[in-house]
XYZ file of N, CA and C in Angstrom:
675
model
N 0.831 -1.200 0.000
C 0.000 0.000 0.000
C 0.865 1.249 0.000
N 1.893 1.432 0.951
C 3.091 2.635 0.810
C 3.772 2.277 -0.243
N 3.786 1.525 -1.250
C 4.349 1.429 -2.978
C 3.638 2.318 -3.631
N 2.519 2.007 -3.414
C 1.407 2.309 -4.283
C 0.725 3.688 -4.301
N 1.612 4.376 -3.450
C 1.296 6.017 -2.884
C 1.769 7.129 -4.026
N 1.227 7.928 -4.590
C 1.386 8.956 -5.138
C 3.191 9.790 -4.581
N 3.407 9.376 -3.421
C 4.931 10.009 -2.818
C 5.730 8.542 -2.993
N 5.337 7.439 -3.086
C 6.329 6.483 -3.462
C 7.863 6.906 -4.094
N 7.445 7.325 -5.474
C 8.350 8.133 -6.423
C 9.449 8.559 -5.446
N 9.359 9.241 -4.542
C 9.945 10.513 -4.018
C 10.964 9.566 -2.814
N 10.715 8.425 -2.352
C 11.109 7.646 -1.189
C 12.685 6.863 -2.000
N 13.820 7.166 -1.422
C 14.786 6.676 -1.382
C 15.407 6.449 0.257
N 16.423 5.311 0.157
C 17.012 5.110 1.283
C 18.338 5.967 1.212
N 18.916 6.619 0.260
C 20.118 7.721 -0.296
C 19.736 8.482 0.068
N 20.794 9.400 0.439
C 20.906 10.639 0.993
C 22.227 11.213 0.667
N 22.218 12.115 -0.105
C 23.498 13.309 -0.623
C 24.073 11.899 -1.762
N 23.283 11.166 -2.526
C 23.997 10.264 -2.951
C 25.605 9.613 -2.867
N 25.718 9.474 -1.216
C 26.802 8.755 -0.385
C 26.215 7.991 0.464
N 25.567 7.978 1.183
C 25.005 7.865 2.798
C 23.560 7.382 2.763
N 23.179 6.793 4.232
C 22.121 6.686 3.992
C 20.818 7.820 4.838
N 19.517 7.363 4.354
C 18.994 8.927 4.926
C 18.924 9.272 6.479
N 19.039 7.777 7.317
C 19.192 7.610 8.657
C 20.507 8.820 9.126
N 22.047 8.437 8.268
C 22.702 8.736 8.664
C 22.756 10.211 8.175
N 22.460 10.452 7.053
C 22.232 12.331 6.727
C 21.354 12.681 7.655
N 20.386 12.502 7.972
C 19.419 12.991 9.244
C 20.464 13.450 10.368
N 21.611 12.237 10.845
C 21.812 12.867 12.067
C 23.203 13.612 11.766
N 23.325 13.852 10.538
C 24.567 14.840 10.039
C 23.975 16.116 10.322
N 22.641 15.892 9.582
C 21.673 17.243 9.487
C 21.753 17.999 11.153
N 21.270 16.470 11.940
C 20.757 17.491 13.329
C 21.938 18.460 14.024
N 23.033 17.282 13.892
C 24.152 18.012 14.300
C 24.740 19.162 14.062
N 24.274 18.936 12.749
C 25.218 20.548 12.194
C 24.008 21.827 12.590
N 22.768 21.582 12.564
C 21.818 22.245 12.560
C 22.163 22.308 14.706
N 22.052 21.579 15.204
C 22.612 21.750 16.827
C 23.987 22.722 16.762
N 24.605 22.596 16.224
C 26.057 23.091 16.240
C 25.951 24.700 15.926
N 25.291 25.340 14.781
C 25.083 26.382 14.416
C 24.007 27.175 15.890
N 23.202 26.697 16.043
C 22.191 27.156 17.327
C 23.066 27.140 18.638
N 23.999 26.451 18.489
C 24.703 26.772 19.540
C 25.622 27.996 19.894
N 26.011 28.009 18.492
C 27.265 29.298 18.353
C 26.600 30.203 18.220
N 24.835 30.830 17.789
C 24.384 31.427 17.764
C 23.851 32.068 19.561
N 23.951 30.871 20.143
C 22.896 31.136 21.873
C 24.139 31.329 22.615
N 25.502 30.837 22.435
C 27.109 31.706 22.784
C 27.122 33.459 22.463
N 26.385 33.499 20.759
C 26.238 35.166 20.758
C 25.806 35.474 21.528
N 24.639 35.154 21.829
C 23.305 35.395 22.375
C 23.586 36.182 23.763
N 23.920 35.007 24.477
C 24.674 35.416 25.736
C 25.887 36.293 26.179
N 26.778 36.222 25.240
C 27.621 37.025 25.427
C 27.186 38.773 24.935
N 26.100 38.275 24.297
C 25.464 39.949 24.242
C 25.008 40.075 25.348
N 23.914 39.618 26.026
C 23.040 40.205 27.241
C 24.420 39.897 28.324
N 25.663 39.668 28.279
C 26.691 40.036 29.519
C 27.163 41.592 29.237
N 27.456 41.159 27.713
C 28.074 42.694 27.736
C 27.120 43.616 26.462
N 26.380 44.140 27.222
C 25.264 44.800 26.117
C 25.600 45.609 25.665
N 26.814 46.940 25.670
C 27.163 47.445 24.628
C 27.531 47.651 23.972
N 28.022 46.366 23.404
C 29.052 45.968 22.124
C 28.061 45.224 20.911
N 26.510 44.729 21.911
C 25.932 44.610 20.370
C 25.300 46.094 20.319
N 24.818 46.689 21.050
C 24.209 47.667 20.770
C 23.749 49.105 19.900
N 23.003 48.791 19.188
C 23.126 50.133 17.634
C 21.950 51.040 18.004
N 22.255 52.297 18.157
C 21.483 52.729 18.835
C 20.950 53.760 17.287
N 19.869 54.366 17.944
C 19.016 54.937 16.273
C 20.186 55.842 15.572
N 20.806 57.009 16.180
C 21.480 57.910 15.265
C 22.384 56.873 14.322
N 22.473 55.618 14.605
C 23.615 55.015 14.038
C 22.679 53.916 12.582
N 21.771 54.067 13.259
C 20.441 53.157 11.876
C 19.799 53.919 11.485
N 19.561 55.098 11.370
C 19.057 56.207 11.325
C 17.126 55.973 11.297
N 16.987 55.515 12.608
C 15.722 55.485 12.672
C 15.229 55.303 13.917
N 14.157 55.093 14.952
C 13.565 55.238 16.310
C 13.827 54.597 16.920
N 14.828 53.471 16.486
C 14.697 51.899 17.240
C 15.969 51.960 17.661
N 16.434 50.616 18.387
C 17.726 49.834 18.362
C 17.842 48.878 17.793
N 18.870 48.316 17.604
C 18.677 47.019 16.502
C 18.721 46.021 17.793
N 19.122 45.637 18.661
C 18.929 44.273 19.593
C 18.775 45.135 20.959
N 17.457 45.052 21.491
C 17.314 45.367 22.517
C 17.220 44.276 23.263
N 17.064 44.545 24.685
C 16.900 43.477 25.997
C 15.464 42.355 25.293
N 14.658 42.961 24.805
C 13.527 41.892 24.839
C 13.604 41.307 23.070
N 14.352 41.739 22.355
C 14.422 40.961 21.277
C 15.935 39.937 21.337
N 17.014 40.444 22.330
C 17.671 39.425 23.007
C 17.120 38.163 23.607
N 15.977 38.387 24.500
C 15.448 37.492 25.240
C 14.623 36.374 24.373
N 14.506 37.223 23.317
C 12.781 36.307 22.385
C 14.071 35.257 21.768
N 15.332 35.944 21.306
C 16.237 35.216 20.208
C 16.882 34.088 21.315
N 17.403 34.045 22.425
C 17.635 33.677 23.123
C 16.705 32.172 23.364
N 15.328 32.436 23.514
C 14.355 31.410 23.538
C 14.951 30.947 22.636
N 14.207 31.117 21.341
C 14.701 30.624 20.038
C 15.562 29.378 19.906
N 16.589 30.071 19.902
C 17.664 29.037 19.859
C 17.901 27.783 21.089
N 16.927 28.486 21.995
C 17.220 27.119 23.085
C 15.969 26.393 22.502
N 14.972 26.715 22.242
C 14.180 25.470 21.895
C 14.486 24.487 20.146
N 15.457 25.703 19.172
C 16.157 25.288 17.868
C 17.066 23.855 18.492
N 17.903 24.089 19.763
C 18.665 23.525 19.972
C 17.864 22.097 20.616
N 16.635 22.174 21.592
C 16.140 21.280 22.206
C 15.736 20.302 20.480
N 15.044 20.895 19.274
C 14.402 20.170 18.333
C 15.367 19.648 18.050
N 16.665 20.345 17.387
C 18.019 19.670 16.636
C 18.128 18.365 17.677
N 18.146 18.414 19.110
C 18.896 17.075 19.930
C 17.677 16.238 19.942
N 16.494 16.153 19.713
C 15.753 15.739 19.076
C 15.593 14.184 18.211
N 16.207 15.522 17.231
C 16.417 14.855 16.092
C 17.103 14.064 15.777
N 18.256 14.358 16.166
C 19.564 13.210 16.294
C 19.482 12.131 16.978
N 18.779 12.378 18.397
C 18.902 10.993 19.084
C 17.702 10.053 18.173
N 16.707 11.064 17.762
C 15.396 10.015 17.324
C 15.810 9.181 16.253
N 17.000 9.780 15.393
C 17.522 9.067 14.222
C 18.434 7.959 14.797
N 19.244 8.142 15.830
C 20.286 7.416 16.109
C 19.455 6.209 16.575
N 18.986 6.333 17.738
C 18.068 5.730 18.509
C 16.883 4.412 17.701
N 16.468 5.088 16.736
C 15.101 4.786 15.472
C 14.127 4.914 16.588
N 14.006 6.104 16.682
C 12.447 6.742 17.208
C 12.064 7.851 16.300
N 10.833 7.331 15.530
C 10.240 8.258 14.322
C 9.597 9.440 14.968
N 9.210 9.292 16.189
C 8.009 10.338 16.667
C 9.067 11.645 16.658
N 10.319 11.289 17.338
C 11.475 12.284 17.579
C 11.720 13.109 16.433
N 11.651 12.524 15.654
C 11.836 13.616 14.501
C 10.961 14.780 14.035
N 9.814 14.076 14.410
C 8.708 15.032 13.608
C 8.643 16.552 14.197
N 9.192 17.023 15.578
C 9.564 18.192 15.278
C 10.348 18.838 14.478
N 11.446 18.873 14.351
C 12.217 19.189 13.348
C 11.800 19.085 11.832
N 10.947 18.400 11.727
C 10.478 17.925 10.259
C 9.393 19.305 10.391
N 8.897 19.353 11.321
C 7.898 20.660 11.156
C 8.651 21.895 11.283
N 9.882 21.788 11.518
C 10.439 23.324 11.772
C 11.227 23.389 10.170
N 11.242 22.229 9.734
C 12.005 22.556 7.813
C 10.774 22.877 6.865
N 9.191 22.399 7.638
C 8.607 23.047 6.526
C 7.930 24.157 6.685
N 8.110 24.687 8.387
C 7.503 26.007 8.487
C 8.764 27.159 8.111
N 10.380 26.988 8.093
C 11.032 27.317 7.290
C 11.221 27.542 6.141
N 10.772 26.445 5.179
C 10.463 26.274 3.830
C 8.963 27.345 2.903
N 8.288 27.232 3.969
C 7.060 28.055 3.938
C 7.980 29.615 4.180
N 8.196 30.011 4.881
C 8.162 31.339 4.920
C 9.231 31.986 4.367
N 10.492 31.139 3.830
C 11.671 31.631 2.899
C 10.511 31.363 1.416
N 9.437 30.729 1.321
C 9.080 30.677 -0.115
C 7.757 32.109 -0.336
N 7.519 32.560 0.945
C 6.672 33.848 1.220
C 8.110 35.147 0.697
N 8.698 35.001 1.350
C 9.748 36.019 0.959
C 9.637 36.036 -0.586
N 9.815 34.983 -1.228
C 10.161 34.916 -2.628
C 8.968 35.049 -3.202
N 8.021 35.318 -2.657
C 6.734 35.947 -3.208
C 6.583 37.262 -2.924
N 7.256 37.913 -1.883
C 7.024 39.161 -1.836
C 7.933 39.799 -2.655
N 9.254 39.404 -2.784
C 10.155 39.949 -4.004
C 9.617 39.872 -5.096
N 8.472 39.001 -5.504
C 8.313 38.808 -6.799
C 6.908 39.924 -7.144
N 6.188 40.069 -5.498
C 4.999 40.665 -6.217
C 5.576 42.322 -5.843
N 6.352 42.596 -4.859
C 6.992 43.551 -4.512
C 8.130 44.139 -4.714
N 8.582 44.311 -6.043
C 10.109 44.358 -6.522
C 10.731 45.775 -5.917
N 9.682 46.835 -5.579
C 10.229 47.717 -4.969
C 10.661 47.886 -3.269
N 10.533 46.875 -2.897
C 9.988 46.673 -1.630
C 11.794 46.639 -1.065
N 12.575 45.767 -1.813
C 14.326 45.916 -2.306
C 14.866 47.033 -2.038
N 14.533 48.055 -3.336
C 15.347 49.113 -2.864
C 14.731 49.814 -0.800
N 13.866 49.706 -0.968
C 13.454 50.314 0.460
C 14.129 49.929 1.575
N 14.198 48.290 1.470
C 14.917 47.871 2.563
C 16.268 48.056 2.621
N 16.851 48.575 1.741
C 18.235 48.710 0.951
C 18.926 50.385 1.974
N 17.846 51.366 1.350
C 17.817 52.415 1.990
C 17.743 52.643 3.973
N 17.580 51.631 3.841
C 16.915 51.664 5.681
C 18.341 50.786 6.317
N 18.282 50.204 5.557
C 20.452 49.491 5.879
C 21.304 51.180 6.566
N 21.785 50.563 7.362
C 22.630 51.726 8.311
C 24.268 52.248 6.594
N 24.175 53.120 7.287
C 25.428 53.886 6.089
C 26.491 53.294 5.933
N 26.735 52.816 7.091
C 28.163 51.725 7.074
C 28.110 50.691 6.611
N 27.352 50.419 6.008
C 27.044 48.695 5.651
C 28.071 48.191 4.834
N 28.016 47.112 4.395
C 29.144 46.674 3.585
C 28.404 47.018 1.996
N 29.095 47.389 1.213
C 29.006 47.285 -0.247
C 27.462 48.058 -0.615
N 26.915 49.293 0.618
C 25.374 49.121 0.184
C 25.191 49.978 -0.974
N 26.341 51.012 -1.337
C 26.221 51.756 -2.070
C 26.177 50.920 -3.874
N 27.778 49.935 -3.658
C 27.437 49.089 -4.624
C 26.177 48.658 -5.251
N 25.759 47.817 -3.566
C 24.120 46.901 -4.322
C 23.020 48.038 -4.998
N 22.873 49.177 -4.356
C 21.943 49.841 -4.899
C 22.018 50.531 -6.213
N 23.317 50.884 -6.729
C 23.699 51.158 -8.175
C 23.446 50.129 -9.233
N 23.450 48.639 -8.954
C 22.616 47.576 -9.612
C 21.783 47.662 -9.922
N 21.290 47.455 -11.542
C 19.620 47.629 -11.852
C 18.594 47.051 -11.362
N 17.397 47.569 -11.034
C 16.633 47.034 -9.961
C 15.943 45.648 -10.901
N 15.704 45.906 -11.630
C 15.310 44.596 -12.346
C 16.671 43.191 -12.044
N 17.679 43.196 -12.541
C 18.826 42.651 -12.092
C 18.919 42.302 -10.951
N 18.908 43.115 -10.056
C 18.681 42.715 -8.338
C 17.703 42.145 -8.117
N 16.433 42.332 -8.698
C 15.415 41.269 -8.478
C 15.341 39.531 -8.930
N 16.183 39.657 -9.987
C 16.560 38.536 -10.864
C 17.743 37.615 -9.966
N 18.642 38.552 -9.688
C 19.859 37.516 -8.717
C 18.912 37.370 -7.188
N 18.279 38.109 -6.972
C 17.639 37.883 -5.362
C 16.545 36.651 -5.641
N 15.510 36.284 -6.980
C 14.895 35.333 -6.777
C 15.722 34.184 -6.905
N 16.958 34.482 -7.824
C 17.829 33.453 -8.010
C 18.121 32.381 -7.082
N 18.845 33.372 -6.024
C 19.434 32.690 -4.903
C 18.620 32.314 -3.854
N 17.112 32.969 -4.324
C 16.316 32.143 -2.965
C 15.882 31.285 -3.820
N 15.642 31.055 -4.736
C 15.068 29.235 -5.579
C 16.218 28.568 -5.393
N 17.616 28.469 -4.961
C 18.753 27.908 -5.095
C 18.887 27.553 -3.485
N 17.985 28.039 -2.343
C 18.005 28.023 -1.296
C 17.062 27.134 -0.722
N 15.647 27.284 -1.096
C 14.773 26.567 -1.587
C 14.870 25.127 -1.809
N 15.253 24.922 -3.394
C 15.499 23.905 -4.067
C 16.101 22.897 -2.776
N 17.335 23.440 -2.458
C 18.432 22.880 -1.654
C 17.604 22.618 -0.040
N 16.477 23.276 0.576
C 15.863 23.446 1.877
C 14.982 22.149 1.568
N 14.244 21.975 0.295
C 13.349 20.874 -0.118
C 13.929 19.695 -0.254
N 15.195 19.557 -0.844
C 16.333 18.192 -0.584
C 15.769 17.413 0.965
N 16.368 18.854 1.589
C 16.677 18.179 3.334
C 15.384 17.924 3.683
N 14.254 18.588 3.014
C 12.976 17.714 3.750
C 12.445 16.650 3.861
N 13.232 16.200 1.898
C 12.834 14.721 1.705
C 13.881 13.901 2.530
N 15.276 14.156 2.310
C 15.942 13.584 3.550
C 15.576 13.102 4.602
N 14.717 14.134 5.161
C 14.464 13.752 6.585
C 13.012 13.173 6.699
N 12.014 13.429 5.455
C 10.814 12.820 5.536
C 11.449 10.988 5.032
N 12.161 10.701 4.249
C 12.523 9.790 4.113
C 13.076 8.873 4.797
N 13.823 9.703 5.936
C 14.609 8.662 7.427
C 13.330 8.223 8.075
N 12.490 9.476 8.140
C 11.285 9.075 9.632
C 10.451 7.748 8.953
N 10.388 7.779 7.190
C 9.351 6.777 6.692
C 10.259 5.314 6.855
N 11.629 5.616 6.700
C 12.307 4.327 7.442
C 12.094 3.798 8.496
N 12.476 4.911 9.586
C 12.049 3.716 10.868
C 11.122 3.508 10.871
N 10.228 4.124 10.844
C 8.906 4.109 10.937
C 8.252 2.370 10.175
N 8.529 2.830 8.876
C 8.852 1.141 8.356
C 9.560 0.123 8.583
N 10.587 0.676 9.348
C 11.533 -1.042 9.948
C 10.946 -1.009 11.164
N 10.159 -0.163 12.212
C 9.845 -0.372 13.917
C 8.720 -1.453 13.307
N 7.516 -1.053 12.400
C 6.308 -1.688 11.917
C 6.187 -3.061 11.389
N 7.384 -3.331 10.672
C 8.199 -4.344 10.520
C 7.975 -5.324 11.536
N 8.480 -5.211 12.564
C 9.175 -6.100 13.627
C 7.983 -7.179 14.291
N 6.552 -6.548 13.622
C 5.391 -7.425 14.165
C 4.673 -7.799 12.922
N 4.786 -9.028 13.215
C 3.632 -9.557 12.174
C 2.059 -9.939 12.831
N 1.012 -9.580 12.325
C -0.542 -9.366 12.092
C -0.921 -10.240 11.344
N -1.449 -11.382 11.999
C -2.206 -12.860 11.578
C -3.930 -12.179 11.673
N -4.702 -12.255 10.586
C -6.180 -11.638 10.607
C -6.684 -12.904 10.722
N -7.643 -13.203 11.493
C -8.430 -14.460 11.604
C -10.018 -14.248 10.743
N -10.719 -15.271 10.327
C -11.893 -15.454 9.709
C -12.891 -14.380 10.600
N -12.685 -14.452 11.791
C -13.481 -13.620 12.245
C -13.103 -12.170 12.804
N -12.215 -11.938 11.652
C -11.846 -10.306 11.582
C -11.430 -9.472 13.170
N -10.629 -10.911 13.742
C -9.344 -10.736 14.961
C -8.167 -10.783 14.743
N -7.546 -9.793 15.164
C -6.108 -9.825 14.842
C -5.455 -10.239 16.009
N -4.009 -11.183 15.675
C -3.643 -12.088 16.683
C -1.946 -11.602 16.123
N -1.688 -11.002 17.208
C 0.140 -10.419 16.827
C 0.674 -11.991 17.127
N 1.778 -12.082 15.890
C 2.774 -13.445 15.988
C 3.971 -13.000 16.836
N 4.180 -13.970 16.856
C 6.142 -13.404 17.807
C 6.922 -13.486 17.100
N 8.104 -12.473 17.038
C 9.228 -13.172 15.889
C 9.921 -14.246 15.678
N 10.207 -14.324 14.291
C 10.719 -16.195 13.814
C 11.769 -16.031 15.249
N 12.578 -14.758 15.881
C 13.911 -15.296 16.312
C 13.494 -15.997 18.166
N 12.088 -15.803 18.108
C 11.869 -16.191 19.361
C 12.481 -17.343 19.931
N 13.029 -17.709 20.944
C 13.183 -18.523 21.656
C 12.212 -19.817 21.901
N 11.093 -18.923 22.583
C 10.149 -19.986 22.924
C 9.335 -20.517 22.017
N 9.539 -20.215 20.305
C 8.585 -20.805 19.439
C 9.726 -22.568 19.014
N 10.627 -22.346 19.399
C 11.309 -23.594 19.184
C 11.152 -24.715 20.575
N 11.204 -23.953 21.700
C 11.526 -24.800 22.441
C 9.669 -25.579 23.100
N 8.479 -25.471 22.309
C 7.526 -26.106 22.333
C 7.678 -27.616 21.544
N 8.599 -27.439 20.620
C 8.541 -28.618 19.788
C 9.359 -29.569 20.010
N 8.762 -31.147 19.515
C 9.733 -32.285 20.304
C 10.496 -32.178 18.876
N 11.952 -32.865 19.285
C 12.597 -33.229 18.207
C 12.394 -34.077 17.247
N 12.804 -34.543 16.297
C 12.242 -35.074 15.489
C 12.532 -36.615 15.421
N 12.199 -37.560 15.429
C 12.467 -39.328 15.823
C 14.090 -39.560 14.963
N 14.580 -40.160 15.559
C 16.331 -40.149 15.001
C 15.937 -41.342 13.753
N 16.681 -41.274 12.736
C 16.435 -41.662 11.178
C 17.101 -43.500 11.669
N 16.241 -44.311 11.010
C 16.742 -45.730 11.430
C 16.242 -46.401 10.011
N 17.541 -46.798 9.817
C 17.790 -47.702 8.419
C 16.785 -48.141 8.346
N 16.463 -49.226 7.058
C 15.942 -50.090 6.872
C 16.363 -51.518 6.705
């Protein structure tokens, strides 16, 4: 019946065509743990010493700050619960616990969703670019460059690289939708379902059982004729 599925097509046990998807899963979590980590090290070392991230408006030229105490605190969450899904993920792969994954599987497609909103607003909003361009602090790197680029052009390399981001974000989903349909299929595996005439199901034990051998007498020792 999972052959016969419209996503069949899409189900490989490969992953990065080296590996398998078990083991890209927990490449994935790790590296995805590893980055959230060095990010919640920023994190912290900002709210110790707060005025070294601190950009205050004359310097963005606008009402705000760029990291205050409570958008520290929200980013801060963030990454501790990024980090709780990533460890997650890894053990659920290592382990073969499918349920473990499925957070993380929901955080690549509510990711996937809203980097593919962006690429709809560039597309229905091409002016929307230069604006945010202008609102970039004066010091920025190269901003004078990017904005001398034709705006059509800038719109063209900006959808570029988010379909190239995309493309590459949708890989890792099947990746990882593909590990969870593994275990998930080898845990399901492990029991076999005898249906009786009268539409009872009677779980078997596995062939490697012990006690399905030791009911039976041996067999009468072979005597010539």
């Amino acid at each position: 019946e999972m052959l016969s599925s419209p996503w069949a097509r899409f189900y490989s046990n490969s992953c990065c065509l080296c590996c398998h998807v078990r083991t890209g899963t927990i490449i994935l979590g790790v590296w995805y743990l590893i980055i959230n980590s060095v990010v919640l090290l920023i994190l912290l070392s900002a709210l110790t010493d707060p005025d070294q991230y601190h950009l205050t408006s004359a310097e963005l030229g606008g009402e705000f700050e760029f990291m205050d105490d409570a958008n520290m605190c929200i980013a801060t969450a963030i990454s501790l619960l990024m980090i709780l899904i990533c460890a997650m993920a890894t053990y659920g792969a290592y382990k073969q616990h499918a349920a473990w994954i499925i957070p993380f599987f929901c955080y690549q497609i509510f990711d996937f969703a809203l980097n593919t909103l962006v690429a709809i607003s560039v597309l229905v909003y091409p002016s929307s670019i230069q604006d945010y361009l202008r609102q970039l602090p004066n010091n920025f790197p190269y901003k004078e460059e990017i904005m001398s680029v034709n705006p059509t052009c800038l719109v063209v390399i900006i959808l570029l690289f988010i379909s190239i981001i995309l493309a590459f974000k949708g890989y890792l989903i099947s990746c990882v939708w593909n590990c969870y349909r593994y275990i998930n299929g080898r845990n399901n595996s492990d029991v076999l379902v005898y249906i009786t005439t009268n539409d009872t199901a009677v779980l078997l034990p596995p062939y490697d059982d012990p006690g399905n051998g030791a009911a039976k007498d041996p067999p009468p020792p072979y005597v010539s004729a």
